[in-house]
Coordinates of C-alpha atoms in Angstrom, one line a residue:
M1 CA 51.2 0.3 51.3
R2 CA 52.6 0.8 54.8
Y3 CA 49.7 -1.3 56.4
A4 CA 50.8 -4.3 54.3
K5 CA 54.0 -4.5 56.3
K6 CA 51.9 -5.0 59.5
D7 CA 49.6 -7.5 57.9
P8 CA 51.3 -9.8 55.4
T9 CA 47.9 -11.3 54.5
L10 CA 46.5 -8.0 53.3
H11 CA 46.8 -8.8 49.6
Q12 CA 44.9 -12.1 50.0
K13 CA 42.2 -10.3 52.1
V14 CA 41.8 -7.7 49.3
R15 CA 41.4 -10.5 46.7
E16 CA 38.7 -12.2 48.8
Y17 CA 36.9 -8.9 49.4
K18 CA 37.0 -8.2 45.7
R19 CA 35.5 -11.6 45.0
Q20 CA 32.8 -11.0 47.6
I21 CA 31.7 -7.6 46.2
L22 CA 31.7 -8.9 42.6
S23 CA 29.6 -11.8 43.6
V24 CA 27.1 -9.5 45.3
A25 CA 27.1 -7.4 42.1
G26 CA 25.8 -10.5 40.3
L27 CA 28.8 -12.1 38.7
S28 CA 28.8 -15.9 38.3
S29 CA 31.4 -18.2 39.8
E30 CA 32.7 -18.8 36.2
E31 CA 33.2 -15.1 35.8
L32 CA 35.1 -15.0 39.1
I33 CA 37.7 -17.6 38.4
N34 CA 40.3 -14.9 38.2
V35 CA 39.1 -11.8 40.1
D36 CA 42.4 -10.0 39.3
E37 CA 41.1 -9.6 35.7
W38 CA 38.3 -7.4 36.8
K39 CA 38.3 -3.6 37.2
I40 CA 35.9 -2.3 39.8
V41 CA 34.5 1.2 39.8
G42 CA 33.1 2.4 43.1
L43 CA 30.4 5.1 43.1
T44 CA 30.2 6.9 46.4
E45 CA 26.8 6.7 48.2
R46 CA 25.7 8.8 51.2
K47 CA 22.6 8.7 53.5
S48 CA 22.3 12.4 53.9
R49 CA 23.4 15.6 52.2
R50 CA 25.1 15.4 48.8
I51 CA 23.1 12.3 47.9
W52 CA 23.7 11.0 44.4
L53 CA 20.0 10.7 43.5
N54 CA 20.3 8.7 40.3
I55 CA 23.3 6.6 41.2
V56 CA 21.5 3.4 40.2
D57 CA 21.4 4.7 36.6
S58 CA 25.1 5.1 36.5
V59 CA 25.6 1.6 37.9
K60 CA 23.4 0.2 35.2
A61 CA 25.4 2.2 32.6
C62 CA 28.4 0.0 33.4
D63 CA 26.6 -3.2 32.2
V64 CA 27.9 -2.6 28.7
F65 CA 31.5 -3.0 29.9
R66 CA 30.9 -6.5 31.4
Q67 CA 32.5 -8.2 28.5
Q68 CA 35.6 -6.0 29.1
K69 CA 35.5 -7.2 32.8
V70 CA 34.5 -3.9 34.3
A71 CA 31.9 -3.7 37.1
C72 CA 30.4 -0.8 39.0
I73 CA 29.3 -0.9 42.6
T74 CA 28.1 1.6 45.2
V75 CA 30.4 2.2 48.2
N76 CA 29.2 3.7 51.4
V77 CA 31.7 4.1 54.2
E78 CA 28.8 4.8 56.6
E79 CA 27.8 1.1 56.3
T80 CA 31.2 -0.5 56.9
A81 CA 31.8 -2.4 60.1
S82 CA 35.4 -1.3 60.8
P83 CA 38.3 0.9 59.5
E84 CA 39.8 -2.3 58.1
E85 CA 36.7 -2.9 56.0
Q86 CA 37.1 0.6 54.6
L87 CA 40.7 -0.2 53.7
L88 CA 39.7 -3.5 52.0
M89 CA 36.8 -1.9 50.2
H90 CA 38.9 0.9 48.6
S91 CA 41.9 -1.3 48.0
S92 CA 39.6 -3.5 45.9
L93 CA 38.7 -0.7 43.6
N94 CA 40.4 0.5 40.4
A95 CA 38.4 3.7 40.4
L96 CA 36.4 5.8 42.8
V97 CA 33.8 8.3 41.6
G98 CA 32.0 10.8 43.7
I99 CA 31.0 14.4 44.5
H100 CA 33.6 16.7 46.0
G101 CA 33.8 15.9 49.8
A102 CA 35.5 13.9 52.5
Q103 CA 34.3 10.6 51.2
L104 CA 36.8 10.8 48.4
T105 CA 39.7 10.9 50.8
Q106 CA 39.4 7.1 51.0
G107 CA 40.8 7.1 47.5
I108 CA 44.2 7.2 48.9
F109 CA 43.8 3.5 49.5
L110 CA 43.4 2.7 45.8
P111 CA 46.2 0.6 44.2
R112 CA 48.9 2.3 42.1
H113 CA 47.5 3.7 38.8
G114 CA 44.0 3.9 40.4
Y115 CA 41.6 6.6 39.3
I116 CA 39.7 9.1 41.4
L117 CA 37.0 11.0 39.5
E118 CA 35.9 14.0 41.5
L119 CA 32.5 15.4 40.4
L120 CA 32.8 19.1 40.8
P121 CA 29.6 20.8 42.1
W122 CA 27.9 23.4 40.0
V123 CA 28.4 26.8 41.8
P124 CA 26.9 29.9 40.0
D125 CA 28.9 33.1 40.0
W126 CA 26.9 34.7 42.8
A127 CA 27.0 31.8 45.2
W128 CA 29.4 30.7 47.9
G129 CA 32.0 27.9 47.5
A130 CA 33.4 28.3 44.0
W131 CA 36.7 27.0 45.2
V132 CA 35.3 23.4 45.3
A133 CA 34.9 23.4 41.6
K134 CA 38.2 25.0 40.4
T135 CA 40.1 23.4 37.6
S136 CA 43.2 25.6 37.5
A137 CA 44.7 23.9 40.5
P138 CA 44.0 20.9 42.8
T139 CA 40.7 21.1 44.7
P140 CA 40.9 21.0 48.5
V141 CA 40.3 17.2 48.3
G142 CA 42.7 16.8 45.4
V143 CA 45.6 18.1 47.4
M144 CA 46.1 14.7 49.0
F145 CA 46.4 13.0 45.5
H146 CA 48.9 15.6 44.3
N147 CA 52.2 14.0 43.2
T148 CA 51.1 10.5 44.1
D149 CA 51.0 7.3 42.0
L150 CA 47.2 7.8 41.5
N151 CA 45.3 9.5 38.7
H152 CA 43.0 12.3 39.8
L153 CA 40.4 13.7 37.4
G154 CA 37.6 16.3 37.8
Y155 CA 34.4 16.7 35.9
S156 CA 32.4 19.9 36.1
L157 CA 28.7 19.3 36.7
D158 CA 26.2 21.9 35.3
R159 CA 22.9 23.4 36.3
D160 CA 21.1 20.2 35.3
S161 CA 22.8 18.4 38.2
V162 CA 20.8 20.5 40.7
P163 CA 17.3 19.1 41.3
L164 CA 15.9 22.4 42.6
C165 CA 13.8 25.1 40.9
K166 CA 13.2 23.2 37.8
H167 CA 9.6 24.3 37.8
V168 CA 10.5 28.0 37.2
N169 CA 11.6 29.9 34.1
K170 CA 15.3 30.4 33.5
T171 CA 14.9 34.1 34.3
D172 CA 13.5 33.3 37.8
E173 CA 16.0 30.6 38.7
T174 CA 18.5 32.8 40.7
E175 CA 15.7 34.1 42.9
C176 CA 14.3 30.6 43.4
F177 CA 17.8 29.3 44.4
K178 CA 18.3 32.1 46.9
A179 CA 14.8 31.5 48.3
E180 CA 15.7 27.7 48.7
Q181 CA 18.8 28.7 50.6
Q182 CA 17.1 31.3 52.8
E183 CA 14.1 29.1 53.7
N184 CA 15.5 25.5 53.7
K185 CA 19.3 25.8 53.6
T186 CA 19.4 23.4 50.7
F187 CA 21.1 25.2 47.9
T188 CA 24.8 25.5 48.8
W189 CA 26.9 22.7 47.3
D190 CA 27.7 21.2 50.7
R191 CA 24.0 20.5 51.5
R192 CA 22.2 19.9 48.3
N193 CA 21.7 16.5 46.6
F194 CA 22.7 16.1 43.0
E195 CA 22.1 14.1 39.8
V196 CA 24.7 12.9 37.2
E197 CA 24.1 12.0 33.6
P198 CA 25.0 8.2 33.4
D199 CA 27.0 9.1 30.3
V200 CA 29.6 10.8 32.5
V201 CA 30.6 7.5 34.1
H202 CA 30.3 5.7 30.8
K203 CA 32.6 8.3 29.2
F204 CA 35.1 8.0 32.0
I205 CA 35.3 4.2 31.8
S206 CA 35.6 4.1 28.0
S207 CA 38.1 6.9 27.6
M208 CA 40.3 6.5 30.7
L209 CA 39.8 3.3 32.7
I210 CA 39.9 0.6 30.1
R211 CA 42.5 2.2 27.9
N212 CA 45.8 0.4 28.4
S213 CA 47.9 3.4 27.5
T214 CA 49.6 5.3 30.4
N215 CA 51.5 7.6 28.1
C216 CA 51.3 11.2 29.4
D217 CA 50.4 12.9 26.1
D218 CA 47.8 10.3 25.4
M219 CA 46.2 10.6 28.9
K220 CA 46.2 14.4 28.5
A221 CA 44.5 14.3 25.1
R222 CA 41.9 11.7 26.2
S223 CA 40.9 13.7 29.3
S224 CA 40.7 17.0 27.4
E225 CA 38.6 15.4 24.6
N226 CA 36.1 14.1 27.1
D227 CA 35.8 17.3 29.3
F228 CA 37.9 16.0 32.2
V229 CA 40.5 18.0 34.0
L230 CA 43.5 15.8 34.8
Y231 CA 44.8 17.2 38.1
N232 CA 47.3 14.4 38.7
A233 CA 48.5 11.9 36.1
Y234 CA 50.8 9.1 37.0
C235 CA 52.1 8.4 33.5
S236 CA 55.1 7.8 31.3
H237 CA 56.8 9.8 28.5
G238 CA 58.1 8.2 25.3
D239 CA 58.3 4.4 25.1
E240 CA 55.9 2.9 27.6
N241 CA 58.0 -0.3 27.6
V242 CA 60.6 1.4 29.6
H243 CA 58.0 1.9 32.5
V244 CA 59.5 5.1 33.8
F245 CA 56.6 6.9 35.5
S246 CA 56.3 10.4 36.8
T247 CA 53.5 12.8 37.9
E248 CA 52.1 15.4 35.6
H249 CA 49.4 18.0 36.1
Y250 CA 47.2 19.1 33.2
Y251 CA 45.0 21.9 34.6
R252 CA 42.5 24.0 32.7
K253 CA 43.5 27.7 32.4
G254 CA 40.9 30.4 32.9
N255 CA 39.1 29.0 35.9
E256 CA 40.4 31.1 38.8
S257 CA 37.9 30.1 41.5
G258 CA 40.5 30.7 44.1
S259 CA 40.9 34.4 43.1
K260 CA 40.3 37.4 45.4
S261 CA 37.0 38.1 43.8
S262 CA 35.8 34.6 44.6
A263 CA 37.0 34.9 48.2
K264 CA 35.3 38.3 48.5
R265 CA 32.1 36.8 47.2
D266 CA 32.3 33.9 49.7
R267 CA 32.7 36.4 52.6
E268 CA 29.7 38.4 51.4
W269 CA 27.6 35.2 51.1
K270 CA 28.4 34.2 54.7
R271 CA 27.5 37.7 56.0
N272 CA 24.2 37.6 54.2
Q273 CA 23.4 34.2 55.8
Q274 CA 23.9 35.7 59.2
I275 CA 21.5 38.5 58.7

């Protein structure tokens, strides 16, 4: 990391910050004898718009991995005191999980082989913004992780992630969603809050984070089996003992959210909102 050249004490600062956040998470002094043994998963938290409503449930879902020295915490850049604290916070993480948006850009500070899990908003066919959920190429956020020494994954959320219009019949949902957008401007992916099944985080940790294998074929298979798209994999081919790493991209075919039809739909949506 370029910043480390300016601050030779950065590595020690990161270790101390890691010890601090693990202590706040409830770990005992005995468990923290060697903080480097722990893997920390940061779940992104916001104060407004795109709030992860049941984030506490996902944090609790990590408790089963404590024996394997994995801990989940919430991270909120809005509550940090300085840019340096943001650097220390994210450099302390082994994985960053959050909804598509600018907060995930801090993932660039994760250490080599770190994981960014981007939760892809549910966007129905008729709505604006399908490009934020595409799996056939990097998302706008994912471009910055492309061809880096980080692992960038995506997980497509479904209708159940949207806490709106759950009181109406399935046949009336579309009209209800459109009414929410027209009256309250709360339906589009960039404004609405969301919920995530805790099993998503559990599945990510068990299938990707705590697995020691960095073999490209193995990572590709594990991500596919667990419904993750692996936008960027920093992995090795053949014998892992050789430790020759490269970047691979395992997209999902058939999701063409960036197509002309999608772009046309987005333009029509914007025109309708101006009427």
